[in-house]
Every structure is written in C-alpha cells, then in structure tokens.
Coordinates of C-alpha atoms in Angstrom, one line a residue:
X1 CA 0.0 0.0 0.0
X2 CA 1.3 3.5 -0.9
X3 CA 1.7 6.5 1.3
X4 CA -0.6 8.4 -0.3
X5 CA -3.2 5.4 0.2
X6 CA -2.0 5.6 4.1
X7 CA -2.5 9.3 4.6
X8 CA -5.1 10.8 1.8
X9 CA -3.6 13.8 3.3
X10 CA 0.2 13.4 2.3
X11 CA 0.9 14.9 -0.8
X12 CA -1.0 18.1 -0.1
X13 CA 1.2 17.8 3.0
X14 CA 4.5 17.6 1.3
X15 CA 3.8 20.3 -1.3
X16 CA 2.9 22.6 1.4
X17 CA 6.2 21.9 3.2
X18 CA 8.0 22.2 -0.7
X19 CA 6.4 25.8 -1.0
X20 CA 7.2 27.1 2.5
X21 CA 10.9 25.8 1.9
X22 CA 11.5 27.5 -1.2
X23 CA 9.2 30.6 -0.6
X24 CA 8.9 31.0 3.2
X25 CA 6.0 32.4 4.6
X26 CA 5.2 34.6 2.1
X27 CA 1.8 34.5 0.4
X28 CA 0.8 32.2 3.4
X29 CA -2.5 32.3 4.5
X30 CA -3.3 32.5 8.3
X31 CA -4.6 29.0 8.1
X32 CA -1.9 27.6 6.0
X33 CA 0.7 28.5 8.9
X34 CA -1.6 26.9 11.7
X35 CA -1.7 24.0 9.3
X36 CA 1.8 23.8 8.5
X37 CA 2.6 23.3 12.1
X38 CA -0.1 20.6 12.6
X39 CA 1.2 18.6 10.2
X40 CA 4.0 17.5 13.0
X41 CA 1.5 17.0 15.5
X42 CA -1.8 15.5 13.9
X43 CA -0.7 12.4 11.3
X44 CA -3.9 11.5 9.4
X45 CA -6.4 14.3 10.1
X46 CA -7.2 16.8 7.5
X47 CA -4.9 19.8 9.7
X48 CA -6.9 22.4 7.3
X49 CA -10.1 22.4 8.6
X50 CA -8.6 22.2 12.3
X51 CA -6.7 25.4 11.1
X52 CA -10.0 27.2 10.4
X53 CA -11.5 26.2 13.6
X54 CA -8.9 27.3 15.8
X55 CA -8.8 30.5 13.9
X56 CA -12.8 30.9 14.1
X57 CA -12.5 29.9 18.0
X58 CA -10.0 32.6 19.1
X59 CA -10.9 35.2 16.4
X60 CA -7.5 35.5 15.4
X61 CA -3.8 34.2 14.2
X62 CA -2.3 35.4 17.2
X63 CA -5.0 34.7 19.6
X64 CA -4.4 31.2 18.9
X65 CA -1.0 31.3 20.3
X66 CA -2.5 33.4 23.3
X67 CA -4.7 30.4 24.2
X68 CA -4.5 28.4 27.1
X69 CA -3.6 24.6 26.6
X70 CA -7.3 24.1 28.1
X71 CA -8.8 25.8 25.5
X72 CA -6.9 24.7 22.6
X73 CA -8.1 21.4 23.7
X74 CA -11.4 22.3 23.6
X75 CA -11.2 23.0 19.4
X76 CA -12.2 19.3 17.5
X77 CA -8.9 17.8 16.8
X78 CA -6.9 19.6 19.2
X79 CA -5.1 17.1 21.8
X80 CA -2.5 18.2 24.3
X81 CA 0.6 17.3 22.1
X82 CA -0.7 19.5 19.4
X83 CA -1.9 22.3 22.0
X84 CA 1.7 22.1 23.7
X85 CA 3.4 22.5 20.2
X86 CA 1.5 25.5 19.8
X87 CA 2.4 27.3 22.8
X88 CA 6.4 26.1 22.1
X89 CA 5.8 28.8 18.9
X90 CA 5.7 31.8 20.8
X91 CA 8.5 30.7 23.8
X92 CA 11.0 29.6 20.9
X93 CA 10.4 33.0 19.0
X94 CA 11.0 35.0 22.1
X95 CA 14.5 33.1 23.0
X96 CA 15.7 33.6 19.6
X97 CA 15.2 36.9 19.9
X98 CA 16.8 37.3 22.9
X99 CA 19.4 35.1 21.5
X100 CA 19.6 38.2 18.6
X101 CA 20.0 40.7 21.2
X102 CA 23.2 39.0 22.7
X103 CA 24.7 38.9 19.0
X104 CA 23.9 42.9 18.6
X105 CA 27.4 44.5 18.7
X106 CA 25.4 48.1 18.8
X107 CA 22.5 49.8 19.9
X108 CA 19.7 49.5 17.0
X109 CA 18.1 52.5 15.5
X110 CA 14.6 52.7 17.1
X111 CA 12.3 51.3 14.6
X112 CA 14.8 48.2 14.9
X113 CA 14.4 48.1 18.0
X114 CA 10.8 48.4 18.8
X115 CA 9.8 45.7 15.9
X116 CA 12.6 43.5 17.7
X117 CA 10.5 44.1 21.2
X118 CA 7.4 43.4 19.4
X119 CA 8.4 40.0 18.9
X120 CA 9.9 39.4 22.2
X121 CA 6.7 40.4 23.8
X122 CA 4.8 37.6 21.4
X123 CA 2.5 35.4 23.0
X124 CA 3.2 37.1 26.1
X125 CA -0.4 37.7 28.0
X126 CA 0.6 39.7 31.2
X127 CA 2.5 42.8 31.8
X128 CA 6.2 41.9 31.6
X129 CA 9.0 44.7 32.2
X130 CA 12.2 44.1 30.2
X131 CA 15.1 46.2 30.5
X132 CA 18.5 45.7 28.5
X133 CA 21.7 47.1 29.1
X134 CA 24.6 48.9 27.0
X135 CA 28.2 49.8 28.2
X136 CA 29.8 53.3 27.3
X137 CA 30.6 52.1 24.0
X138 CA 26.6 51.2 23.3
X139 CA 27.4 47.4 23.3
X140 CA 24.9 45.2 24.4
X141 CA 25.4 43.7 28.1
X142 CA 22.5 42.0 28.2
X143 CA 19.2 41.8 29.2
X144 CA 17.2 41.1 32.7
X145 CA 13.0 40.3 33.0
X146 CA 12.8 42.7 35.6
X147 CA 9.0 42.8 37.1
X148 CA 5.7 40.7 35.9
X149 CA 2.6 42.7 36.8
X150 CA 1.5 45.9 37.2
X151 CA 4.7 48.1 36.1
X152 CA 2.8 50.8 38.2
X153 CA 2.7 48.5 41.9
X154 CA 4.7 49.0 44.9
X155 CA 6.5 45.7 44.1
X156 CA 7.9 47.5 40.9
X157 CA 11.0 48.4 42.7
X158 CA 13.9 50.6 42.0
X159 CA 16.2 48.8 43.9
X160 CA 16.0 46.0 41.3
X161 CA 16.9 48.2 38.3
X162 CA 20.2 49.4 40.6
X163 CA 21.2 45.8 41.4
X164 CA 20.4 44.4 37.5
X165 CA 22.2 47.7 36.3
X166 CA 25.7 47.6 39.0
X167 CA 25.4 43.5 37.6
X168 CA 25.7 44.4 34.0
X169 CA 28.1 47.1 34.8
X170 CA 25.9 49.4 32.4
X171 CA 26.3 53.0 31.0
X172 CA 23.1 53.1 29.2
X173 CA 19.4 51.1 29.7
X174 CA 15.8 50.7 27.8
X175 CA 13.4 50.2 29.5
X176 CA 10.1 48.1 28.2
X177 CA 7.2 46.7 29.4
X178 CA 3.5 45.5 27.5
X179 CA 0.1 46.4 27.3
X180 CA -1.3 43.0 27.2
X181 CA -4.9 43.6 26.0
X182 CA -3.9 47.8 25.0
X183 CA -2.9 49.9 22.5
X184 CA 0.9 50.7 22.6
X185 CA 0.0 54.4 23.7
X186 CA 2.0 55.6 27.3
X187 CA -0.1 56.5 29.8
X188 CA 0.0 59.3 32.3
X189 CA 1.5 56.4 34.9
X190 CA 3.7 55.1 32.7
X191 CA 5.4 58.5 32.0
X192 CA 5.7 59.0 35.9
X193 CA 7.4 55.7 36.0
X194 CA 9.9 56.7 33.3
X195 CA 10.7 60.2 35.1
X196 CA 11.2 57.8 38.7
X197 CA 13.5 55.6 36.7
X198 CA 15.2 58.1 34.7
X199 CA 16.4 60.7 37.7
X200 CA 17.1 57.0 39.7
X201 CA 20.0 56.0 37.5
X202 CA 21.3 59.3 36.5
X203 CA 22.7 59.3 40.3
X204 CA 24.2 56.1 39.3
X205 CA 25.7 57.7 36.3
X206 CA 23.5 55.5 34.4
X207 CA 21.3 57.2 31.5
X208 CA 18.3 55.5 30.5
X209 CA 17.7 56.4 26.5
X210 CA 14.0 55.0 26.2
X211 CA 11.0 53.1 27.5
X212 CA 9.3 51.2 25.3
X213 CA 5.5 50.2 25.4
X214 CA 4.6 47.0 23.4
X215 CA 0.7 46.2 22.6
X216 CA -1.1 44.6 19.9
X217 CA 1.9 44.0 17.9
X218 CA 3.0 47.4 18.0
X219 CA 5.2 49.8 20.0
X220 CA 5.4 53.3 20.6
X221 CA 7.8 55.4 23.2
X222 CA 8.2 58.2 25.1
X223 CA 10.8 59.6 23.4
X224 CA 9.0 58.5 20.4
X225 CA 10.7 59.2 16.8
X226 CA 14.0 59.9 18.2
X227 CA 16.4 58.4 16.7
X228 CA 19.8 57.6 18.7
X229 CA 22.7 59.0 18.1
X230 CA 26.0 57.6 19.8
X231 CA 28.0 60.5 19.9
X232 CA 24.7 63.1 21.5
X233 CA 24.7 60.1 23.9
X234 CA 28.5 59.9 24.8
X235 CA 27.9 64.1 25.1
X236 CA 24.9 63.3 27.5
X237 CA 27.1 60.7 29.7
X238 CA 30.0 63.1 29.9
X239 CA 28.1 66.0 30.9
X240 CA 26.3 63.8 34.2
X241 CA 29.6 63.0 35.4
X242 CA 30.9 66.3 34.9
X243 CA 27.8 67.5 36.9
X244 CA 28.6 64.6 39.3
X245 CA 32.1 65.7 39.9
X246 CA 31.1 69.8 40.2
X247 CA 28.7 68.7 43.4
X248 CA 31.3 66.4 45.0

C-alpha cells in the first residue's frame, strides 16, 4: 500500500512543506501557517479544517498562540501534544530573539528596535517589564526580565533596576514593558514611572535612552521618533559626570 493510500492527506502535506521551503511564509495564509505546524503534530487528520476552527475559536492568528492549553483542547482535533506544540511557537520566538539581542554589537536605531520588542513580547499575556543594558561604547550587556505585573505597583522596585544595572556594569538602559490587552499608547503612569527611573539612574551615572510600550503587535515610546545617536549620547554621559564631579 502506498503513502498516499495511508494518509489521503500526504501529498498536499508535502507540497505545502516544498512551497514554505523555497518561498517562506510569504503568500501564506493564516490558516496555511496553523496547518503547517499541525502537520507535525496530527498524522492522518485533514490539519486544514482544524486550522480554520482554531482560527474561528479565538478570532484571530495570534489569539491562537495566546490560548491556554485548556482551551486549545477544547477546538475538534486539538489534543494536548498539538496544544503544547503550539504554545512552544511563541517561547521559541521570544529566546531567539533574545538570542539576537546577545549577538547585537550596537544599539539599533529605534524602529529596529521596537519591531525587535514586538516579537519578544509575542504570545506574552501579562505585563512583563524588560530592561536591556549597554556599556559606554553602546554594546549590548545584556538583558534582565525585571518585574511581571502591574509596572505601576509598589513591588515594581527601583532597587532591582540598581542591582540588574551595577550586575551588568551598564552606561546606558531601555526600559520596556507590555500592554497585554492595550494599545501601545503611554499612559500618564507610565510617564511618571519613566521620570522615577530616569532621575534613579542618573545618580548612578546610568542614562536611561528610552521606554518602550509594546501592545497589539505594536510599539510606541516616550521619546517616540528619536532616533539615537552615539555621539549626543557619549555628550549626554560626559556631561552627568561632569555634573557629578562639580557637586562632589
């Protein structure tokens, strides 16, 4: 008995993989992605029409990946193998991209950088705060998850951006954090937050070049379109500490 007798479904199965390895996603349909990754999960059931469901379910691509194990289970055809290989989408994409952050010899130009946020904050469902960390030269350091929950609580504590800052012995920070269910637009609270932490470091010598907001798959910031330039902030750093030493 052939292959194709086995699985009805196999050679619409293998020209879908052919086209996504010589074209990529592109031209994909929502579906066709969600069905493209069943195919490692469900062997013999049409992964099309579970596609659509999961789709029609959660209203959305992304919403999908946003699901709960429990509720992907709940969609005809969805068990908890293909549920958990679901959620793995959104984990994996976030640690590459942290991954890419490590290999970033510079500072990225702020459209780079907020799309690159964007997809660290994927699949991510409540409020995260991120903040990454670059030495006088702008090179990356690194990056610490600094606070989950409300960025605006008592438990959002300074003393944590000192320690993560003194650990990465860093010159320069961004700050981000998410609007889970929001638009990407900085609210009166977040500013105030940004003004706490901004005046916090520059007694460390620290200068903290933006905060982020991340939310429905967009960013904004309150510096907004400014772009960075290393040499206005070397100037910047230079005059804190000159300011520094004057008071001392």
């Amino acid at each position: 008995m052939s292959e194709n007798k086995k699985n009805p479904h196999q050679g619409h199965r293998l020209k879908l993989k052919k086209r996504f390895l010589t074209q990529g996603l592109e031209g994909f349909e929502d579906h066709n992605i969600l069905e493209l990754i069943l195919f490692f999960a469900i062997p013999r059931r049409d992964t099309n029409e579970i596609a659509h469901a999961l789709i029609e379910r959660f209203g959305s691509f992304s919403r999908v990946f946003e699901a709960s194990v429990e509720e992907l289970c709940s969609v005809d055809g969805i068990g908890e193998h293909a549920a958990h290989l679901i959620k793995t989408y959104p984990a994996v994409a976030k640690r590459y991209y942290q991954d890419r952050f490590k290999e970033e010899k510079r500072l990225p130009m702020y459209h780079q950088m907020g799309q690159d946020l964007v997809l660290q904050f994927a699949g991510v469902n409540h409020e995260q705060v991120l903040v990454l960390f670059y030495d006088n030269s702008l090179g990356f350091r690194g990056q610490v998850l600094l606070h989950e929950g409300d960025i605006n609580s008592v438990t959002f504590s300074l003393r944590k951006v000192c320690d993560a800052a003194l650990q990465h012995n860093a010159a320069y920070m961004i700050m981000a954090h998410n609007h889970p269910r929001g638009l990407p637009i900085a609210s009166s609270e977040d500013l105030n937050t940004t003004s706490r932490v901004q005046n916090f470091l520059s007694q460390m010598n620290v200068i903290l070049i933006d905060h982020f907001i991340i939310g429905e798959g967009r960013f904004s910031s309150v510096q907004k379109e400014v772009y960075y330039n290393v040499a206005e902030l070397i100037k910047d750093r230079i005059k804190i500490t000159e300011e520094r030493s004057e008071k001392m």
